[in-house]
PDB file of C-alpha atoms in Angstrom:
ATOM      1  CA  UNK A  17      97.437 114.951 153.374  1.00 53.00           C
ATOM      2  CA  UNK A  18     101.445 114.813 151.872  1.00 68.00           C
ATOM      3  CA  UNK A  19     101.189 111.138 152.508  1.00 74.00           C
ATOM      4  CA  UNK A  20      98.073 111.039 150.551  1.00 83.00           C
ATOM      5  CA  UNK A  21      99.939 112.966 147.638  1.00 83.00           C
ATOM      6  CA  UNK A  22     102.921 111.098 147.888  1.00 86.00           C
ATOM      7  CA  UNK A  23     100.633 107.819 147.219  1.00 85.00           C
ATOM      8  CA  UNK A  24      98.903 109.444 144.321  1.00 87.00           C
ATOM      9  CA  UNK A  25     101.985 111.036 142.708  1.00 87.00           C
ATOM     10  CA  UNK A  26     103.477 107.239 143.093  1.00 86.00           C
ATOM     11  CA  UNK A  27     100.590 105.195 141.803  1.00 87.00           C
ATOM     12  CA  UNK A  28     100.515 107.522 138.632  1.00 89.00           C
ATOM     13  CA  UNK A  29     104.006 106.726 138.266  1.00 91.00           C
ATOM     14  CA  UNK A  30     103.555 103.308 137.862  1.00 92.00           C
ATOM     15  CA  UNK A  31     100.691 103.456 135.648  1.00 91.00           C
ATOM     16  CA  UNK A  32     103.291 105.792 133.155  1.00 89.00           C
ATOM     17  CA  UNK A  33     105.913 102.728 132.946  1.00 92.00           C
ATOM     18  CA  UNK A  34     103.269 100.388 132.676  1.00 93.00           C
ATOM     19  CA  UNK A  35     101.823 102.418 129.453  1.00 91.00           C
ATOM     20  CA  UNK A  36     105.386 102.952 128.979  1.00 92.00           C
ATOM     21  CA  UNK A  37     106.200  99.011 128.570  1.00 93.00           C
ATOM     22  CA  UNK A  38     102.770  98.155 126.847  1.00 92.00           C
ATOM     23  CA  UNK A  39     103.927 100.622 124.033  1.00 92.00           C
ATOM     24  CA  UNK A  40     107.417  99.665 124.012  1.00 91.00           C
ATOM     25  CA  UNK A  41     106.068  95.775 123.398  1.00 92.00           C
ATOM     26  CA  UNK A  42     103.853  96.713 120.926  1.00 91.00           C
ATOM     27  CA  UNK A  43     106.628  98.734 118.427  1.00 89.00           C
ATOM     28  CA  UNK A  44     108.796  96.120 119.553  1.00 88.00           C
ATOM     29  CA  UNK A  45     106.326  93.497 118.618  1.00 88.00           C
ATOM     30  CA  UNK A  46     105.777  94.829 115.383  1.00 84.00           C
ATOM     31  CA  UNK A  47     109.217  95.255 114.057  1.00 83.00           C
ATOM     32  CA  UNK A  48     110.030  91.653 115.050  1.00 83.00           C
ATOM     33  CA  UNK A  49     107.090  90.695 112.625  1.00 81.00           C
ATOM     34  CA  UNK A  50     108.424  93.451 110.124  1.00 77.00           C
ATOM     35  CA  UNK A  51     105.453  95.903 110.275  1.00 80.00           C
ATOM     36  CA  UNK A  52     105.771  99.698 110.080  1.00 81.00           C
ATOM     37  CA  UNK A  53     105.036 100.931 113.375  1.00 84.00           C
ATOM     38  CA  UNK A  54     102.676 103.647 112.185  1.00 86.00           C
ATOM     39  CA  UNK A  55     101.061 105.393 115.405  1.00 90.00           C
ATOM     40  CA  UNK A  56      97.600 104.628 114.341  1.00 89.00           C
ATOM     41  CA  UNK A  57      98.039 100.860 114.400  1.00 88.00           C
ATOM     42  CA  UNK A  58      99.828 101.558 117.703  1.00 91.00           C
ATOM     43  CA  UNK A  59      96.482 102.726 119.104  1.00 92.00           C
ATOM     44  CA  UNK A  60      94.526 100.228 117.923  1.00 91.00           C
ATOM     45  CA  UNK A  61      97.205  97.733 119.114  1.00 90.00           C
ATOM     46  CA  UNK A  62      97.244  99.362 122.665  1.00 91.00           C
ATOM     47  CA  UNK A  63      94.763 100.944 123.654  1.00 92.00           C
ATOM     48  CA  UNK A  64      96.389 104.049 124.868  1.00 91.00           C
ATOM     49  CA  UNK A  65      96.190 107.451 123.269  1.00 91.00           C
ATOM     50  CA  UNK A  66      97.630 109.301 120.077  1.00 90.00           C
ATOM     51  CA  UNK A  67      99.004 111.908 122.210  1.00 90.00           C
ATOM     52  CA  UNK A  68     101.229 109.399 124.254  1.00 90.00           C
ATOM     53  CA  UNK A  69     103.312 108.173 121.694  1.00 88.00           C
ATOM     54  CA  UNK A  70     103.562 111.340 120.220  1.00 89.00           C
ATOM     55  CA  UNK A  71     104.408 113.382 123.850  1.00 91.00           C
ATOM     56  CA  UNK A  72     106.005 110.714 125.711  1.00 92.00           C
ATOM     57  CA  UNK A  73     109.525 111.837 125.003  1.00 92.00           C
ATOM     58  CA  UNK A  74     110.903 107.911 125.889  1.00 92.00           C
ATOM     59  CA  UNK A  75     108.172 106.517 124.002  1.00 91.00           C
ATOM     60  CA  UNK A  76     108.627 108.744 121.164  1.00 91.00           C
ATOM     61  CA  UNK A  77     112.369 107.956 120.864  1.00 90.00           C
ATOM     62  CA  UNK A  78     111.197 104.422 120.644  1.00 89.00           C
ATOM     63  CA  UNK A  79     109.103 104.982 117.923  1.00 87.00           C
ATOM     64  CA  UNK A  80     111.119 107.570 115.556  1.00 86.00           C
ATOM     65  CA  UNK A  81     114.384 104.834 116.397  1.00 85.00           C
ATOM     66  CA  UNK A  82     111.763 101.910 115.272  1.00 82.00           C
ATOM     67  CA  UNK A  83     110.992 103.405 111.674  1.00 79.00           C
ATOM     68  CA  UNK A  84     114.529 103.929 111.053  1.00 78.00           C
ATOM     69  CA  UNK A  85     114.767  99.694 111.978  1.00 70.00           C
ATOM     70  CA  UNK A  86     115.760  98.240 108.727  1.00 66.00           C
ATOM     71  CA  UNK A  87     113.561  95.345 109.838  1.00 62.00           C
ATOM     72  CA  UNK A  88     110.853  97.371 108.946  1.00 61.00           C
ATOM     73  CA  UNK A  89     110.484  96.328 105.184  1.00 55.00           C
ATOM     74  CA  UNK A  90     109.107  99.272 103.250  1.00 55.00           C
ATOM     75  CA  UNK A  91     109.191  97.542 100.015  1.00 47.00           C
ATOM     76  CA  UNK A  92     106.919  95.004 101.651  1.00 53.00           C
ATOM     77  CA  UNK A  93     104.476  98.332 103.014  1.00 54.00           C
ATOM     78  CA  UNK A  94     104.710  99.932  99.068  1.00 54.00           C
ATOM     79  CA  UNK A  95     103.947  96.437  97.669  1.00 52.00           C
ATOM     80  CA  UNK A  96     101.103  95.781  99.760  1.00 56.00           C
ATOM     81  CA  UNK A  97      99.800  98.748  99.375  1.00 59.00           C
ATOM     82  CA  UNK A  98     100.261  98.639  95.126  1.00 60.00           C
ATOM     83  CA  UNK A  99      98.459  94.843  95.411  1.00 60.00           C
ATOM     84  CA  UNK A 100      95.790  96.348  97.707  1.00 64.00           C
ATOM     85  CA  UNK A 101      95.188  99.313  94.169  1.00 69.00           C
ATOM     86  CA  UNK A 102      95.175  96.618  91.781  1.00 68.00           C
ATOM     87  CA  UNK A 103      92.748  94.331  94.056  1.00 70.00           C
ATOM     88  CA  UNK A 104      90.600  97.832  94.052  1.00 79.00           C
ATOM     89  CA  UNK A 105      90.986  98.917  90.756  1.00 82.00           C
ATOM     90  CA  UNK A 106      89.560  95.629  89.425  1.00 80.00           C
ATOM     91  CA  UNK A 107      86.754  95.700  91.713  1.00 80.00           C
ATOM     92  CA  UNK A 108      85.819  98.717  90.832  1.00 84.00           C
ATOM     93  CA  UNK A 109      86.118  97.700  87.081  1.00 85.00           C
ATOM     94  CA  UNK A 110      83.848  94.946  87.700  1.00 83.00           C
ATOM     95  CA  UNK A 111      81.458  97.373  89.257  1.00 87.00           C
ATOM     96  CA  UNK A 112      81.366  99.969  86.442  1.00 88.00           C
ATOM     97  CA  UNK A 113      81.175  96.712  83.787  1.00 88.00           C
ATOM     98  CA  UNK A 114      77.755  95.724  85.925  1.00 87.00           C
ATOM     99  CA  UNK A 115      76.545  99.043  85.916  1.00 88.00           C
ATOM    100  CA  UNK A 116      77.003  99.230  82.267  1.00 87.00           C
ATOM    101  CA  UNK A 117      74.958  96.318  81.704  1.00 87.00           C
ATOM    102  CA  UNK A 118      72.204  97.471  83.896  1.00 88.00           C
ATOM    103  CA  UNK A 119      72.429 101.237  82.486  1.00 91.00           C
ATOM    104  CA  UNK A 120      71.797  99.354  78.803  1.00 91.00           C
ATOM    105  CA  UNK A 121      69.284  97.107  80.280  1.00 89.00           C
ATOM    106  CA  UNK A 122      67.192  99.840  81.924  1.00 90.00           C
ATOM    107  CA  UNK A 123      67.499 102.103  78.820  1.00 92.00           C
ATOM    108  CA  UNK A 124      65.793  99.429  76.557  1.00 93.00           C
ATOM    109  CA  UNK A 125      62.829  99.106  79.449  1.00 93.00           C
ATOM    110  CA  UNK A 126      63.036 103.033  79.127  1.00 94.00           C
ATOM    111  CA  UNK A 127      62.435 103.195  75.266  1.00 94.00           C
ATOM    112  CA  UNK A 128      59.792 100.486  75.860  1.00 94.00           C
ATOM    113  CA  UNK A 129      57.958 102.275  77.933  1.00 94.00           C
ATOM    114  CA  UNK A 130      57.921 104.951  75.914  1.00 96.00           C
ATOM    115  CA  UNK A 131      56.243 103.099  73.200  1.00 95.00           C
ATOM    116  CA  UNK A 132      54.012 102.077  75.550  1.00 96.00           C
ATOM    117  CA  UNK A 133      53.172 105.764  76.434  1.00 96.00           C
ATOM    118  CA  UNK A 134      52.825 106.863  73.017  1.00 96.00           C
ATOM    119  CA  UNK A 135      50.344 104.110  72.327  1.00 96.00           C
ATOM    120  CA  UNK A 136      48.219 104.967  75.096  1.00 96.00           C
ATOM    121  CA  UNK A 137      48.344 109.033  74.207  1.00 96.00           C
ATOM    122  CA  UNK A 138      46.486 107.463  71.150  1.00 96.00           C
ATOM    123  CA  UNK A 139      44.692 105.501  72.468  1.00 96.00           C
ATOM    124  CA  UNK A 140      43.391 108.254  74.862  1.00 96.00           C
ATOM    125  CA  UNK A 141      42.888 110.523  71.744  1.00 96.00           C
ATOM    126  CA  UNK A 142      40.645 108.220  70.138  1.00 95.00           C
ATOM    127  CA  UNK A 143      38.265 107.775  73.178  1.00 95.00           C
ATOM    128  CA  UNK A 144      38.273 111.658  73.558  1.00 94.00           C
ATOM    129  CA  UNK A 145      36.472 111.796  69.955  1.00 93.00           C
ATOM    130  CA  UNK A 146      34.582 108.830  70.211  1.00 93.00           C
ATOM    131  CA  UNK A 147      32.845 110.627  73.457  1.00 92.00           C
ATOM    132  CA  UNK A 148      32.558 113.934  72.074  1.00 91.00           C
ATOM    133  CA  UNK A 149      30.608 112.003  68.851  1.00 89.00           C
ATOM    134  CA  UNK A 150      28.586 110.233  71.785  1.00 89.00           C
ATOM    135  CA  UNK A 151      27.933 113.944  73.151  1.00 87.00           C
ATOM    136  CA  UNK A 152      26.894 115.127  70.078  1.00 84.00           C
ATOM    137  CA  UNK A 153      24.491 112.522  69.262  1.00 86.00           C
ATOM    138  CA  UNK A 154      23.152 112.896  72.336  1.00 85.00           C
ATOM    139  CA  UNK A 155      22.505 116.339  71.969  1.00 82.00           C
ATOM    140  CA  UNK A 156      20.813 115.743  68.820  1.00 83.00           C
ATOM    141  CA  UNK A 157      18.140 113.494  70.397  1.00 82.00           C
ATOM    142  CA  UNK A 158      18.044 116.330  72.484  1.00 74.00           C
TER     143      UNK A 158
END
């Protein structure tokens, strides 16, 4: 049974440096390309959980030394992020602009319609009389 531990205790040992190197790769990976190693993208990247870079003490160092890099370009991160606005803000522009134009477009069906309604409501009013007339006459012959 101690020999059985010992194995366990062992083979989870190995899997921690493995996870250990994977993550190290990764930040190292993306600092070489000049990406902000954000834990999110981390995960995504690896695989392995939010609480390991954040509670692995060797990882963590890793990471926190990583973001102080200055090959991590945060100029690069803010202008992205400012295209990525503008690339949004006209899209959503465009989208307002069409929804303008469709807004006008189903107002002047709206008014139309309205017309439409109003000349049946007459239309109506004048078959109500002609049957009461038809009633009457009827009850004449009567």
């Amino acid at each position: 049974m101690d020999m059985n531990y010992e194995k366990m205790i062992a083979v989870n040992r190995i899997e921690s440096e493995q996870k250990i190197k994977l993550a190290t790769m990764a930040i190292e990976q993306l600092i070489e390309r000049g990406e902000y190693p954000s834990v999110t993208l981390l995960v995504k990247k690896t695989g392995l959980s939010r609480g390991f870079f954040y509670k692995n003490p060797e990882v963590r160092s890793r990471l926190d030394a990583a973001v102080q890099s200055p090959n991590v370009s945060c100029r690069r991160i803010w202008s992205e992020s400012k295209d990525s606005k503008n690339d949004n803000t006209e899209a959503l522009q465009m989208e307002i602009m069409e929804y303008k134009v469709r807004n006008r477009s189903l107002s002047q069906e709206n008014e139309e319609l309205r017309g439409q309604i109003e000349e049946l409501k007459v239309q109506v009013e004048k078959l109500k009389s002609r049957i009461k007339k038809k009633e009457l006459s009827m009850l004449k012959k009567l």
